[in-house]
Tab-separated table of C-alpha atoms and ligand atoms in Angstrom:
chain	number	residue	atom	x	y	z
A	17	UNK	CA	-32.778	-55.641	-9.041
A	18	UNK	CA	-33.097	-52.939	-6.401
A	19	UNK	CA	-35.145	-53.620	-3.251
A	20	UNK	CA	-37.676	-51.040	-2.133
A	21	UNK	CA	-37.606	-49.763	1.404
A	22	UNK	CA	-39.895	-51.718	3.704
A	23	UNK	CA	-41.916	-54.143	1.664
A	24	UNK	CA	-39.529	-56.883	0.570
A	25	UNK	CA	-39.268	-57.265	-3.197
A	26	UNK	CA	-39.931	-54.171	-5.206
A	27	UNK	CA	-41.505	-53.474	-8.542
A	28	UNK	CA	-38.048	-53.728	-10.076
A	29	UNK	CA	-37.991	-57.486	-9.678
A	30	UNK	CA	-41.253	-58.106	-11.508
A	31	UNK	CA	-40.239	-55.513	-14.105
A	32	UNK	CA	-37.063	-57.463	-14.715
A	33	UNK	CA	-38.980	-60.760	-14.964
A	34	UNK	CA	-41.416	-59.194	-17.407
A	35	UNK	CA	-38.540	-57.765	-19.435
A	36	UNK	CA	-36.955	-61.202	-19.741
A	37	UNK	CA	-40.193	-62.849	-20.812
A	38	UNK	CA	-40.651	-60.147	-23.416
A	39	UNK	CA	-37.055	-60.515	-24.636
A	40	UNK	CA	-37.600	-64.262	-25.137
A	41	UNK	CA	-40.837	-63.622	-27.020
A	42	UNK	CA	-39.106	-61.090	-29.259
A	43	UNK	CA	-36.276	-63.517	-29.955
A	44	UNK	CA	-38.671	-66.312	-30.911
A	45	UNK	CA	-40.801	-64.085	-33.137
A	46	UNK	CA	-38.127	-62.067	-34.933
A	47	UNK	CA	-37.708	-64.157	-38.024
A	48	UNK	CA	-41.423	-64.428	-38.662
A	49	UNK	CA	-41.818	-60.716	-37.981
A	50	UNK	CA	-39.413	-59.816	-40.773
A	51	UNK	CA	-41.305	-62.042	-43.202
A	52	UNK	CA	-44.585	-60.498	-41.999
A	53	UNK	CA	-43.314	-56.979	-42.705
A	54	UNK	CA	-43.362	-55.820	-39.079
A	55	UNK	CA	-39.963	-54.094	-39.243
A	56	UNK	CA	-39.885	-50.565	-40.622
A	57	UNK	CA	-37.559	-47.575	-40.722
A	58	UNK	CA	-37.848	-44.057	-39.400
A	59	UNK	CA	-35.436	-41.379	-40.596
A	60	UNK	CA	-33.850	-38.651	-38.512
A	61	UNK	CA	-32.910	-35.458	-40.404
A	62	UNK	CA	-29.194	-34.639	-40.637
A	63	UNK	CA	-28.248	-31.024	-41.295
A	64	UNK	CA	-25.295	-28.903	-42.280
A	65	UNK	CA	-24.642	-26.976	-39.064
A	66	UNK	CA	-23.463	-23.739	-40.704
A	67	UNK	CA	-26.795	-23.262	-42.478
A	68	UNK	CA	-29.188	-25.611	-40.764
A	69	UNK	CA	-30.028	-27.103	-44.160
A	70	UNK	CA	-30.947	-30.745	-44.696
A	71	UNK	CA	-28.145	-33.014	-45.957
A	72	UNK	CA	-29.801	-36.389	-45.463
A	73	UNK	CA	-31.207	-38.666	-42.785
A	74	UNK	CA	-30.239	-41.597	-40.581
A	75	UNK	CA	-32.359	-44.742	-40.880
A	76	UNK	CA	-33.410	-46.133	-37.499
A	77	UNK	CA	-35.185	-49.482	-37.357
A	78	UNK	CA	-38.428	-50.151	-35.451
A	79	UNK	CA	-40.537	-53.242	-34.920
A	80	UNK	CA	-44.316	-52.861	-35.076
A	81	UNK	CA	-45.220	-55.743	-32.826
A	82	UNK	CA	-48.854	-56.930	-32.938
A	83	UNK	CA	-49.020	-57.195	-29.152
A	84	UNK	CA	-46.334	-54.841	-27.759
A	85	UNK	CA	-46.778	-51.959	-30.192
A	86	UNK	CA	-43.731	-50.205	-31.617
A	87	UNK	CA	-40.597	-51.759	-30.108
A	88	UNK	CA	-37.409	-49.609	-30.087
A	89	UNK	CA	-34.075	-51.030	-31.302
A	90	UNK	CA	-32.423	-51.222	-27.875
A	91	UNK	CA	-34.870	-54.029	-27.087
A	92	UNK	CA	-34.055	-56.220	-30.060
A	93	UNK	CA	-30.742	-55.316	-31.748
A	94	UNK	CA	-28.655	-57.073	-29.113
A	95	UNK	CA	-30.896	-60.149	-29.252
A	96	UNK	CA	-30.656	-60.119	-33.036
A	97	UNK	CA	-26.867	-59.884	-32.804
A	98	UNK	CA	-26.668	-62.787	-30.377
A	99	UNK	CA	-28.682	-65.064	-32.672
A	100	UNK	CA	-27.095	-63.886	-35.908
A	101	UNK	CA	-30.495	-62.711	-37.160
A	102	UNK	CA	-28.999	-59.192	-37.407
A	103	UNK	CA	-27.584	-60.196	-40.797
A	104	UNK	CA	-31.025	-60.811	-42.326
A	105	UNK	CA	-32.437	-57.756	-40.576
A	106	UNK	CA	-29.440	-55.673	-41.633
A	107	UNK	CA	-29.857	-56.660	-45.269
A	108	UNK	CA	-33.513	-55.601	-45.089
A	109	UNK	CA	-32.509	-52.261	-43.535
A	110	UNK	CA	-29.973	-51.465	-46.279
A	111	UNK	CA	-32.410	-52.402	-49.041
A	112	UNK	CA	-35.324	-50.503	-47.518
A	113	UNK	CA	-33.190	-47.386	-46.844
A	114	UNK	CA	-31.983	-47.320	-50.457
A	115	UNK	CA	-35.544	-47.780	-51.751
A	116	UNK	CA	-36.653	-44.835	-49.626
A	117	UNK	CA	-33.715	-42.531	-50.415
A	118	UNK	CA	-34.243	-42.827	-54.148
A	119	UNK	CA	-37.562	-40.953	-53.618
A	120	UNK	CA	-35.683	-38.001	-52.043
A	121	UNK	CA	-33.870	-35.155	-53.844
A	122	UNK	CA	-30.480	-36.252	-55.159
A	123	UNK	CA	-28.546	-34.059	-52.745
A	124	UNK	CA	-29.749	-36.085	-49.757
A	125	UNK	CA	-27.898	-39.053	-48.305
A	126	UNK	CA	-29.179	-41.927	-46.212
A	127	UNK	CA	-27.154	-43.268	-43.274
A	128	UNK	CA	-27.567	-46.882	-42.238
A	129	UNK	CA	-26.355	-48.463	-38.993
A	130	UNK	CA	-24.359	-51.639	-39.510
A	131	UNK	CA	-23.418	-54.133	-36.819
A	132	UNK	CA	-19.877	-55.520	-36.834
A	133	UNK	CA	-21.354	-59.023	-37.191
A	134	UNK	CA	-22.678	-58.110	-40.613
A	135	UNK	CA	-19.096	-57.952	-41.821
A	136	UNK	CA	-17.879	-61.134	-40.204
A	137	UNK	CA	-20.904	-63.356	-40.847
A	138	UNK	CA	-21.915	-62.157	-44.273
A	139	UNK	CA	-20.619	-60.436	-47.355
A	140	UNK	CA	-21.696	-56.831	-46.764
A	141	UNK	CA	-20.219	-55.799	-50.101
A	142	UNK	CA	-22.622	-58.126	-51.912
A	143	UNK	CA	-25.571	-56.930	-49.798
A	144	UNK	CA	-24.784	-53.279	-50.541
A	145	UNK	CA	-24.193	-53.877	-54.254
A	146	UNK	CA	-27.561	-55.603	-54.517
A	147	UNK	CA	-29.367	-52.826	-52.596
A	148	UNK	CA	-27.756	-50.139	-54.769
A	149	UNK	CA	-28.447	-51.846	-58.075
A	150	UNK	CA	-32.036	-52.793	-57.187
A	151	UNK	CA	-32.885	-49.265	-56.018
A	152	UNK	CA	-30.786	-47.344	-58.518
A	153	UNK	CA	-29.349	-45.198	-55.696
A	154	UNK	CA	-25.931	-43.765	-56.425
A	155	UNK	CA	-23.323	-45.145	-53.989
A	156	UNK	CA	-22.229	-41.703	-52.722
A	157	UNK	CA	-25.675	-41.233	-51.223
A	158	UNK	CA	-25.364	-44.310	-49.006
A	159	UNK	CA	-23.482	-43.824	-45.733
A	160	UNK	CA	-22.723	-46.756	-43.460
A	161	UNK	CA	-22.417	-46.064	-39.729
A	162	UNK	CA	-20.150	-48.457	-37.905
A	163	UNK	CA	-19.506	-48.334	-34.177
A	164	UNK	CA	-16.059	-48.028	-32.745
A	165	UNK	CA	-16.242	-51.590	-31.445
A	166	UNK	CA	-16.178	-52.881	-35.026
A	167	UNK	CA	-12.693	-51.508	-35.305
A	168	UNK	CA	-11.508	-53.033	-32.074
A	169	UNK	CA	-10.522	-56.361	-33.430
A	170	UNK	CA	-9.833	-54.708	-36.753
A	171	UNK	CA	-9.744	-57.931	-38.611
A	172	UNK	CA	-8.307	-57.612	-42.077
A	173	UNK	CA	-11.595	-59.094	-43.241
A	174	UNK	CA	-13.578	-56.074	-42.014
A	175	UNK	CA	-11.011	-53.626	-43.351
A	176	UNK	CA	-11.048	-55.322	-46.753
A	177	UNK	CA	-14.860	-55.086	-46.941
A	178	UNK	CA	-14.821	-51.445	-45.857
A	179	UNK	CA	-12.198	-50.679	-48.480
A	180	UNK	CA	-14.268	-52.424	-51.165
A	181	UNK	CA	-17.378	-50.480	-50.111
A	182	UNK	CA	-15.458	-47.232	-50.164
A	183	UNK	CA	-14.115	-48.098	-53.607
A	184	UNK	CA	-17.750	-48.407	-54.747
A	185	UNK	CA	-18.246	-44.818	-53.568
A	186	UNK	CA	-20.165	-45.618	-50.361
A	187	UNK	CA	-19.217	-43.352	-47.430
A	188	UNK	CA	-18.154	-44.684	-44.047
A	189	UNK	CA	-19.000	-43.051	-40.713
A	190	UNK	CA	-17.515	-44.001	-37.353
A	191	UNK	CA	-20.487	-44.005	-34.940
A	192	UNK	CA	-20.598	-43.253	-31.196
A	193	UNK	CA	-17.090	-41.852	-31.231
A	194	UNK	CA	-15.643	-41.410	-27.773
A	195	UNK	CA	-17.797	-43.994	-26.023
A	196	UNK	CA	-15.810	-47.102	-26.827
A	197	UNK	CA	-12.177	-47.865	-26.288
A	198	UNK	CA	-9.624	-45.160	-26.592
A	199	UNK	CA	-7.322	-46.780	-29.106
A	200	UNK	CA	-7.042	-44.361	-31.964
A	201	UNK	CA	-4.963	-46.673	-34.083
A	202	UNK	CA	-7.833	-47.505	-36.397
A	203	UNK	CA	-8.075	-43.863	-37.433
A	204	UNK	CA	-4.656	-44.207	-38.989
A	205	UNK	CA	-5.414	-47.615	-40.472
A	206	UNK	CA	-8.637	-46.822	-42.184
A	207	UNK	CA	-9.844	-43.761	-44.120
A	208	UNK	CA	-13.176	-42.512	-42.769
A	209	UNK	CA	-15.542	-39.984	-44.294
A	210	UNK	CA	-17.379	-39.039	-41.089
A	211	UNK	CA	-16.780	-39.214	-37.370
A	212	UNK	CA	-19.952	-39.062	-35.283
A	213	UNK	CA	-19.595	-37.485	-31.863
A	214	UNK	CA	-21.761	-39.325	-29.360
A	215	UNK	CA	-24.755	-37.539	-27.908
A	216	UNK	CA	-23.462	-37.879	-24.357
A	217	UNK	CA	-20.813	-35.228	-25.137
A	218	UNK	CA	-23.215	-32.996	-27.036
A	219	UNK	CA	-25.794	-33.024	-24.256
A	220	UNK	CA	-23.289	-31.806	-21.662
A	221	UNK	CA	-21.666	-29.260	-23.944
A	222	UNK	CA	-23.098	-26.100	-22.381
A	223	UNK	CA	-22.540	-27.166	-18.776
A	224	UNK	CA	-19.428	-29.319	-18.768
A	225	UNK	CA	-16.067	-27.846	-19.851
A	226	UNK	CA	-14.614	-31.342	-20.280
A	227	UNK	CA	-17.172	-32.190	-22.961
A	228	UNK	CA	-16.335	-28.971	-24.762
A	229	UNK	CA	-12.659	-29.902	-24.708
A	230	UNK	CA	-13.404	-33.395	-26.009
A	231	UNK	CA	-15.571	-32.150	-28.861
A	232	UNK	CA	-12.872	-29.645	-29.841
A	233	UNK	CA	-10.224	-32.354	-29.782
A	234	UNK	CA	-12.332	-34.734	-31.875
A	235	UNK	CA	-12.954	-31.950	-34.380
A	236	UNK	CA	-9.241	-31.306	-34.881
A	237	UNK	CA	-8.500	-35.034	-34.942
A	238	UNK	CA	-11.148	-35.504	-37.646
A	239	UNK	CA	-9.829	-32.551	-39.628
A	240	UNK	CA	-6.348	-34.071	-39.528
A	241	UNK	CA	-7.710	-37.252	-41.076
A	242	UNK	CA	-9.884	-35.447	-43.616
A	243	UNK	CA	-13.124	-36.611	-41.999
A	244	UNK	CA	-16.236	-34.527	-41.415
A	245	UNK	CA	-17.748	-34.357	-37.940
A	246	UNK	CA	-21.399	-35.242	-37.351
A	247	UNK	CA	-22.780	-34.344	-33.898
A	248	UNK	CA	-25.646	-36.407	-32.492
A	249	UNK	CA	-28.293	-35.501	-29.944
A	250	UNK	CA	-28.529	-31.745	-30.554
A	251	UNK	CA	-31.585	-30.747	-28.526
A	252	UNK	CA	-31.207	-26.970	-28.321
A	253	UNK	CA	-30.179	-23.842	-30.164
A	254	UNK	CA	-27.285	-23.328	-27.709
A	255	UNK	CA	-25.640	-26.673	-28.563
A	256	UNK	CA	-26.185	-26.047	-32.263
A	257	UNK	CA	-24.480	-22.637	-32.139
A	258	UNK	CA	-21.566	-23.915	-30.039
A	259	UNK	CA	-20.939	-26.851	-32.362
A	260	UNK	CA	-21.232	-24.699	-35.467
A	261	UNK	CA	-18.773	-22.201	-33.954
A	262	UNK	CA	-16.295	-25.035	-33.359
A	263	UNK	CA	-16.517	-25.883	-37.048
A	264	UNK	CA	-18.362	-29.175	-36.691
A	265	UNK	CA	-19.814	-29.772	-40.135
A	266	UNK	CA	-23.031	-31.704	-39.576
A	267	UNK	CA	-25.499	-32.592	-36.875
A	268	UNK	CA	-28.768	-34.195	-35.930
A	269	UNK	CA	-31.027	-34.247	-32.905
A	270	UNK	CA	-34.512	-33.496	-31.662
A	271	UNK	CA	-33.885	-29.766	-32.232
A	272	UNK	CA	-33.760	-30.386	-35.982
A	273	UNK	CA	-36.127	-33.313	-36.093
A	274	UNK	CA	-37.076	-36.613	-34.492
A	275	UNK	CA	-36.977	-39.908	-36.353
A	276	UNK	CA	-39.900	-39.744	-38.806
A	277	UNK	CA	-41.369	-41.546	-41.814
A	278	UNK	CA	-39.288	-41.350	-44.997
A	279	UNK	CA	-42.131	-39.582	-46.762
A	280	UNK	CA	-41.866	-36.696	-44.271
A	281	UNK	CA	-38.178	-36.283	-45.161
A	282	UNK	CA	-39.150	-36.027	-48.811
A	283	UNK	CA	-41.785	-33.391	-48.006
A	284	UNK	CA	-39.401	-31.416	-45.764
A	285	UNK	CA	-36.752	-31.420	-48.494
A	286	UNK	CA	-39.290	-30.084	-50.975
A	287	UNK	CA	-40.002	-27.033	-48.791
A	288	UNK	CA	-37.729	-23.993	-48.916
A	289	UNK	CA	-35.538	-23.992	-45.788
A	290	UNK	CA	-36.611	-21.207	-43.423
A	291	UNK	CA	-33.277	-20.510	-41.824
B	328	C2E	P1	-27.466	-44.513	-32.687
B	328	C2E	O1	-27.006	-44.984	-34.017
B	328	C2E	O2	-26.476	-43.808	-31.832
B	328	C2E	O3	-28.753	-43.615	-32.984
B	328	C2E	C1	-29.079	-42.442	-32.276
B	328	C2E	C2	-30.193	-42.687	-31.288
B	328	C2E	O4	-30.405	-41.488	-30.540
B	328	C2E	C3	-31.554	-43.007	-31.923
B	328	C2E	O5	-32.265	-43.843	-31.035
B	328	C2E	C4	-32.224	-41.651	-31.987
B	328	C2E	O6	-33.634	-41.707	-32.016
B	328	C2E	C5	-31.738	-41.026	-30.689
B	328	C2E	N1	-31.708	-39.568	-30.766
B	328	C2E	C6	-31.541	-38.803	-31.862
B	328	C2E	N2	-31.546	-37.504	-31.561
B	328	C2E	C7	-31.709	-37.420	-30.238
B	328	C2E	C8	-31.792	-36.306	-29.324
B	328	C2E	O7	-31.711	-35.123	-29.683
B	328	C2E	N3	-31.943	-36.615	-28.003
B	328	C2E	C9	-32.035	-37.898	-27.562
B	328	C2E	N4	-32.195	-38.095	-26.243
B	328	C2E	N5	-31.956	-38.962	-28.386
B	328	C2E	C10	-31.799	-38.729	-29.717
B	328	C2E	P2	-32.927	-45.192	-31.559
B	328	C2E	O8	-33.635	-44.945	-32.841
B	328	C2E	O9	-33.700	-45.752	-30.412
B	328	C2E	O10	-31.687	-46.130	-31.867
B	328	C2E	C11	-30.862	-46.590	-30.832
B	328	C2E	C12	-29.701	-47.376	-31.372
B	328	C2E	O11	-30.146	-48.573	-32.011
B	328	C2E	C13	-28.901	-46.649	-32.458
B	328	C2E	O12	-28.044	-45.733	-31.837
B	328	C2E	C14	-28.205	-47.805	-33.129
B	328	C2E	O13	-27.047	-48.170	-32.397
B	328	C2E	C15	-29.218	-48.925	-33.011
B	328	C2E	N6	-29.907	-49.084	-34.304
B	328	C2E	C16	-30.973	-48.407	-34.779
B	328	C2E	N7	-31.317	-48.843	-36.014
B	328	C2E	C17	-30.427	-49.818	-36.340
B	328	C2E	C18	-30.232	-50.666	-37.493
B	328	C2E	O14	-30.943	-50.593	-38.496
B	328	C2E	N8	-29.197	-51.554	-37.423
B	328	C2E	C19	-28.376	-51.655	-36.345
B	328	C2E	N9	-27.402	-52.541	-36.358
B	328	C2E	N10	-28.515	-50.869	-35.262
B	328	C2E	C20	-29.529	-49.973	-35.253
B	329	CA	CA1	-25.957	-44.297	-35.774
B	330	CA	CA1	-24.623	-42.829	-31.978
B	331	CA	CA1	-25.472	-45.559	-30.048
């Protein structure tokens, strides 16, 4: 932790201590919290950039903690991955997202984040099959977002599960593209439906020529592999227009909508789009 000027140990040290205590509490309470129904999903609207019309939403998990209030995923996903609990949590997320999406108009998809561990420690194909059959959601409406790191040690096991999921009709998105390692080999080895450009590039788009170049390159790379581009973190009209002009197909960000209850997505979809 950083030291403050003058007075010995700074706030940062006690902040760090408090953070660690809280992390241990979260770890100990996770399993019980799932059983107690404290985890829930918010959904961020995803739009077609050319028209600004809703195409679906990304499910983002939250923990309503009795003492800490609503805890964001960056505080518990890593802990859940380390303990393996992410598999139970991940199964809940897929099931809950499918249950919610079936209440939306048929044209809308739901995107679910999946940790690499969910492929190595459990049978994701079985989890997805169960979620689809129990909810009645058609497979095309379920999109799975997998981070680049999942492809790093592209075990044949992961590739086989992804292929089986794709054969079911489920769509696969490569998340956080550009933030991980630069090996592009997996693009050739596995057919993807969507490539998601990380928000760090989108945010700098208007001010940083390098980000513009990268987004353009990813767009042509994606086109070459028959994948659609989804841009994250669109916060302004300027970014939207630039990305649309580059031919990026879809996007999401605070400009279009923050993560919100699934019911709000249903209500928004029912209204006539105003642009
Ligand atoms: P991600 O998949 O890259 O999700 C995008 C994150 O950016 C979300 O944060 C979202 O709220 C935020 N965001 C969206 N639009 C904007 C914007 O315009 N500006 C800014 N500044 N931020 C924006 P969130 O919900 O805190 O999720 C953080 C990460 O937690 C996700 O990153 C994902 O990696 C992970 N995560 C969330 N839900 C799940 C889940 O159910 N399972 C797993 N394995 N990971 C999850
Ligand atoms: Ca994501
Ligand atoms: Ca992302
Ligand atoms: Ca991320």
